[in-house]
Amino acid sequence: MSKIKIAVLISGGGSNLQAIIDGINEGYIPAEIDIVISNKEDVYGLKRAEKHNIDTKVMTKAIYGSIEKRNKALLELLKKRNIDLVVLAGYLAILPTEIIKEYENKIINIHPSLIPSFAGDGFYGRRVHESAFNRGVKISGATVHFVNEITDGGPIILQKTVDIDFDDDVETIAKKVLEIEHKILPLAVKLFAQGRLEVINNRVKIHEK
Ligand code: GRF
């Protein structure tokens, strides 16, 4: 069986990208990363890809002149490279509807909370953990979900919790959650690569091997 081709979209340090790279190199994920695309110049995630001889491409609004032209070029690139799965690994730009429709249930995102808590427009990165800290939650965690037109609203694939102690602060919450992200995102990619994910009425069934 030929390996599925993945495009990973990033905007920053790429620690989730690294978790996928490691999963592939360890033989845990039966897939190949065809390209890493960043909407920001000079982010460390690009260096991570280059270290593993993975193609990279920076696609910023400035390079293409407008967000619309950038997104058109992104869709063309994904189709030209016959991408099977798009992984949003800390990608902070909004995907346009035409890409979401073209890749229905073939785009996954990692969100640093237990959706629907602390999710949706405006909830990304540190803001998520600040909200969790301020609310005084006793557990938080991470969610991997398929991407649809609703921000963080797509079918949930995996979730995993972390305990929040009174002595935790925003930084320690973020660190605890990031460790979980690095576990469930590679697992979700593996399950997709094995063809074990089925969306039924907006819920995800995980088939045994
Ligand atoms: C992670 O916290 C992830 O939950 C969020 O963006 C951050 C990306 O981190 N989507 P990294 O670039 O993968 O290290």
Short mmCIF file of C-alpha atoms and ligand atoms in Angstrom, two decimals:
data_model
loop_
_atom_site.label_atom_id
_atom_site.label_comp_id
_atom_site.label_asym_id
_atom_site.label_seq_id
_atom_site.Cartn_x
_atom_site.Cartn_y
_atom_site.Cartn_z
CA MET A 1 0.00 0.00 0.00
CA SER A 2 1.55 3.34 -1.03
CA LYS A 3 2.02 5.77 1.81
CA ILE A 4 -0.33 8.74 2.08
CA LYS A 5 1.16 12.17 1.34
CA ILE A 6 0.83 14.81 4.04
CA ALA A 7 1.14 18.59 3.88
CA VAL A 8 1.82 20.16 7.28
CA LEU A 9 0.89 23.82 7.70
CA ILE A 10 2.69 25.78 10.39
CA SER A 11 3.08 29.32 11.71
CA GLY A 12 5.71 28.91 14.42
CA GLY A 13 8.09 26.65 16.31
CA GLY A 14 6.77 23.40 14.85
CA SER A 15 7.01 21.13 17.88
CA ASN A 16 3.85 19.37 16.69
CA LEU A 17 5.42 19.04 13.24
CA GLN A 18 8.45 17.50 14.94
CA ALA A 19 6.23 14.97 16.71
CA ILE A 20 4.86 13.87 13.34
CA ILE A 21 8.34 13.73 11.78
CA ASP A 22 9.54 11.59 14.70
CA GLY A 23 6.47 9.35 14.44
CA ILE A 24 7.17 8.73 10.77
CA ASN A 25 10.89 8.13 11.30
CA GLU A 26 10.14 5.66 14.10
CA GLY A 27 7.80 3.72 11.81
CA TYR A 28 4.75 4.61 13.91
CA ILE A 29 3.02 6.64 11.20
CA PRO A 30 2.74 4.97 7.75
CA ALA A 31 2.88 8.21 5.78
CA GLU A 32 5.28 10.73 4.29
CA ILE A 33 5.37 14.49 4.77
CA ASP A 34 5.43 15.80 1.22
CA ILE A 35 5.77 19.48 2.15
CA VAL A 36 5.75 21.87 5.10
CA ILE A 37 4.06 25.18 4.38
CA SER A 38 4.35 28.25 6.59
CA ASN A 39 2.39 31.48 6.41
CA LYS A 40 5.26 33.17 8.26
CA GLU A 41 8.89 33.73 7.23
CA ASP A 42 11.83 32.41 9.28
CA VAL A 43 9.92 30.28 11.78
CA TYR A 44 11.78 27.45 13.49
CA GLY A 45 9.34 24.89 12.13
CA LEU A 46 10.85 25.45 8.67
CA LYS A 47 14.29 24.58 10.04
CA ARG A 48 12.91 21.40 11.56
CA ALA A 49 11.63 20.34 8.12
CA GLU A 50 14.88 21.29 6.36
CA LYS A 51 16.88 19.20 8.86
CA HIS A 52 14.88 16.19 7.63
CA ASN A 53 15.15 17.12 3.94
CA ILE A 54 11.44 17.83 3.73
CA ASP A 55 10.36 20.36 1.10
CA THR A 56 9.24 23.68 2.55
CA LYS A 57 7.37 26.66 1.17
CA VAL A 58 6.66 30.06 2.70
CA MET A 59 3.32 31.41 1.54
CA THR A 60 2.70 34.87 2.93
CA LYS A 61 0.23 37.54 1.88
CA ALA A 62 3.20 39.77 1.00
CA ILE A 63 4.63 37.23 -1.44
CA TYR A 64 1.33 36.72 -3.27
CA GLY A 65 -0.04 40.23 -2.95
CA SER A 66 -3.27 39.28 -1.22
CA ILE A 67 -4.74 36.60 1.04
CA GLU A 68 -7.03 35.51 -1.80
CA LYS A 69 -4.11 35.01 -4.20
CA ARG A 70 -2.15 33.22 -1.47
CA ASN A 71 -5.02 30.86 -0.75
CA LYS A 72 -5.55 30.19 -4.47
CA ALA A 73 -1.88 29.27 -4.79
CA LEU A 74 -2.13 27.07 -1.68
CA LEU A 75 -5.06 25.09 -3.11
CA GLU A 76 -3.26 24.70 -6.45
CA LEU A 77 -0.15 23.46 -4.68
CA LEU A 78 -2.04 20.90 -2.58
CA LYS A 79 -3.76 19.52 -5.69
CA LYS A 80 -0.60 19.53 -7.82
CA ARG A 81 1.26 17.53 -5.17
CA ASN A 82 -1.63 15.07 -4.72
CA ILE A 83 -1.83 15.67 -1.00
CA ASP A 84 -4.02 13.15 0.88
CA LEU A 85 -4.04 14.81 4.29
CA VAL A 86 -3.51 18.39 5.42
CA VAL A 87 -2.34 18.79 9.02
CA LEU A 88 -2.67 22.19 10.72
CA ALA A 89 0.11 22.15 13.32
CA GLY A 90 -0.05 25.54 14.96
CA TYR A 91 -1.25 27.16 11.73
CA LEU A 92 -2.73 30.50 12.70
CA ALA A 93 -4.27 31.60 9.40
CA ILE A 94 -7.87 30.89 8.43
CA LEU A 95 -8.31 28.29 5.69
CA PRO A 96 -10.70 29.45 2.95
CA THR A 97 -13.94 27.59 2.33
CA GLU A 98 -12.80 26.33 -1.07
CA ILE A 99 -9.89 24.46 0.51
CA ILE A 100 -12.06 23.09 3.32
CA LYS A 101 -14.63 21.84 0.80
CA GLU A 102 -12.00 20.35 -1.51
CA TYR A 103 -10.46 18.48 1.43
CA GLU A 104 -13.57 17.62 3.42
CA ASN A 105 -12.56 15.36 6.31
CA LYS A 106 -8.99 15.43 5.04
CA ILE A 107 -7.77 18.37 7.11
CA ILE A 108 -6.98 17.89 10.79
CA ASN A 109 -6.15 20.46 13.43
CA ILE A 110 -4.70 20.30 16.93
CA HIS A 111 -6.32 22.59 19.47
CA PRO A 112 -4.86 23.08 22.97
CA SER A 113 -8.07 22.59 24.96
CA LEU A 114 -10.93 20.14 25.36
CA ILE A 115 -13.25 21.44 22.65
CA PRO A 116 -15.87 22.95 23.04
CA SER A 117 -14.25 24.62 26.05
CA PHE A 118 -11.97 27.56 25.26
CA ALA A 119 -12.38 27.11 21.52
CA GLY A 120 -13.68 29.05 18.56
CA ASP A 121 -12.82 32.49 17.24
CA GLY A 122 -10.13 34.24 19.26
CA PHE A 123 -9.09 31.11 21.18
CA TYR A 124 -5.56 30.18 20.07
CA GLY A 125 -2.14 29.68 21.64
CA ARG A 126 -1.60 31.26 25.05
CA ARG A 127 -5.09 32.81 25.16
CA VAL A 128 -6.54 29.33 25.52
CA HIS A 129 -4.45 28.56 28.60
CA GLU A 130 -5.06 31.99 30.12
CA SER A 131 -8.81 31.36 29.85
CA ALA A 132 -8.45 27.90 31.40
CA PHE A 133 -6.34 29.32 34.25
CA ASN A 134 -8.74 32.20 34.89
CA ARG A 135 -11.74 29.85 34.91
CA GLY A 136 -9.98 27.64 37.44
CA VAL A 137 -10.63 24.40 35.57
CA LYS A 138 -9.38 21.19 37.21
CA ILE A 139 -8.69 19.48 33.93
CA SER A 140 -7.72 20.73 30.50
CA GLY A 141 -6.21 18.93 27.55
CA ALA A 142 -5.99 18.87 23.79
CA THR A 143 -8.25 17.97 20.89
CA VAL A 144 -7.55 16.76 17.37
CA HIS A 145 -10.46 17.38 15.02
CA PHE A 146 -11.35 17.49 11.36
CA VAL A 147 -11.57 21.04 10.02
CA ASN A 148 -14.85 22.42 8.71
CA GLU A 149 -16.12 25.94 8.14
CA ILE A 150 -16.71 26.51 11.84
CA THR A 151 -13.57 27.49 13.79
CA ASP A 152 -12.68 24.46 15.95
CA GLY A 153 -16.14 23.08 15.05
CA GLY A 154 -15.27 20.00 13.01
CA PRO A 155 -15.78 16.35 14.05
CA ILE A 156 -13.61 15.44 17.03
CA ILE A 157 -11.10 12.65 16.39
CA LEU A 158 -9.19 12.39 19.70
CA GLN A 159 -9.08 14.16 23.05
CA LYS A 160 -6.82 13.67 26.03
CA THR A 161 -6.92 15.39 29.43
CA VAL A 162 -4.34 16.80 31.81
CA ASP A 163 -4.89 17.55 35.52
CA ILE A 164 -4.60 21.20 36.52
CA ASP A 165 -3.33 21.84 40.05
CA PHE A 166 -3.85 25.00 42.08
CA ASP A 167 -0.13 25.75 41.80
CA ASP A 168 -0.23 25.61 38.00
CA ASP A 169 0.07 28.84 36.07
CA VAL A 170 -0.47 29.67 32.39
CA GLU A 171 3.03 28.48 31.46
CA THR A 172 2.78 25.15 33.25
CA ILE A 173 -0.69 24.52 31.84
CA ALA A 174 0.61 25.24 28.34
CA LYS A 175 3.54 22.86 28.89
CA LYS A 176 1.31 20.06 30.20
CA VAL A 177 -1.07 20.45 27.26
CA LEU A 178 1.71 20.63 24.66
CA GLU A 179 3.03 17.28 25.89
CA ILE A 180 -0.43 15.81 25.26
CA GLU A 181 -0.59 17.43 21.82
CA HIS A 182 2.60 15.66 20.85
CA LYS A 183 0.93 12.35 21.67
CA ILE A 184 -2.55 12.68 20.16
CA LEU A 185 -1.66 14.47 16.93
CA PRO A 186 0.71 11.73 15.70
CA LEU A 187 -1.86 9.11 16.76
CA ALA A 188 -4.59 10.89 14.78
CA VAL A 189 -2.33 11.07 11.72
CA LYS A 190 -1.54 7.36 12.10
CA LEU A 191 -5.24 6.46 12.33
CA PHE A 192 -6.00 8.53 9.24
CA ALA A 193 -3.08 6.97 7.35
CA GLN A 194 -4.40 3.53 8.25
CA GLY A 195 -7.86 4.46 6.96
CA ARG A 196 -9.41 3.86 10.39
CA LEU A 197 -11.35 7.13 10.77
CA GLU A 198 -14.97 7.37 9.65
CA VAL A 199 -17.19 10.43 10.13
CA ILE A 200 -20.81 9.54 10.87
CA ASN A 201 -23.26 12.36 11.64
CA ASN A 202 -20.44 14.71 12.63
CA ARG A 203 -18.96 12.15 15.03
CA VAL A 204 -15.79 10.14 14.36
CA LYS A 205 -15.73 6.36 14.58
CA ILE A 206 -12.28 4.84 15.03
CA HIS A 207 -12.16 1.39 13.43
CA GLU A 208 -10.01 -1.35 14.85
CA LYS A 209 -7.10 -2.31 12.67
C1 GRF B 1 0.31 24.53 19.96
O1 GRF B 1 0.09 24.96 21.26
C2 GRF B 1 -0.99 24.11 19.34
O2 GRF B 1 -1.93 23.66 20.25
C3 GRF B 1 -1.51 25.36 18.75
O3 GRF B 1 -0.37 26.09 18.34
C4 GRF B 1 0.75 25.65 19.07
C5 GRF B 1 1.74 25.18 18.04
O4 GRF B 1 2.90 24.85 18.63
N1 GRF B 1 -2.37 25.03 17.65
P1 GRF B 1 4.07 24.27 17.68
O5 GRF B 1 4.34 25.32 16.61
O6 GRF B 1 3.55 22.99 17.07
O7 GRF B 1 5.22 24.06 18.60
#
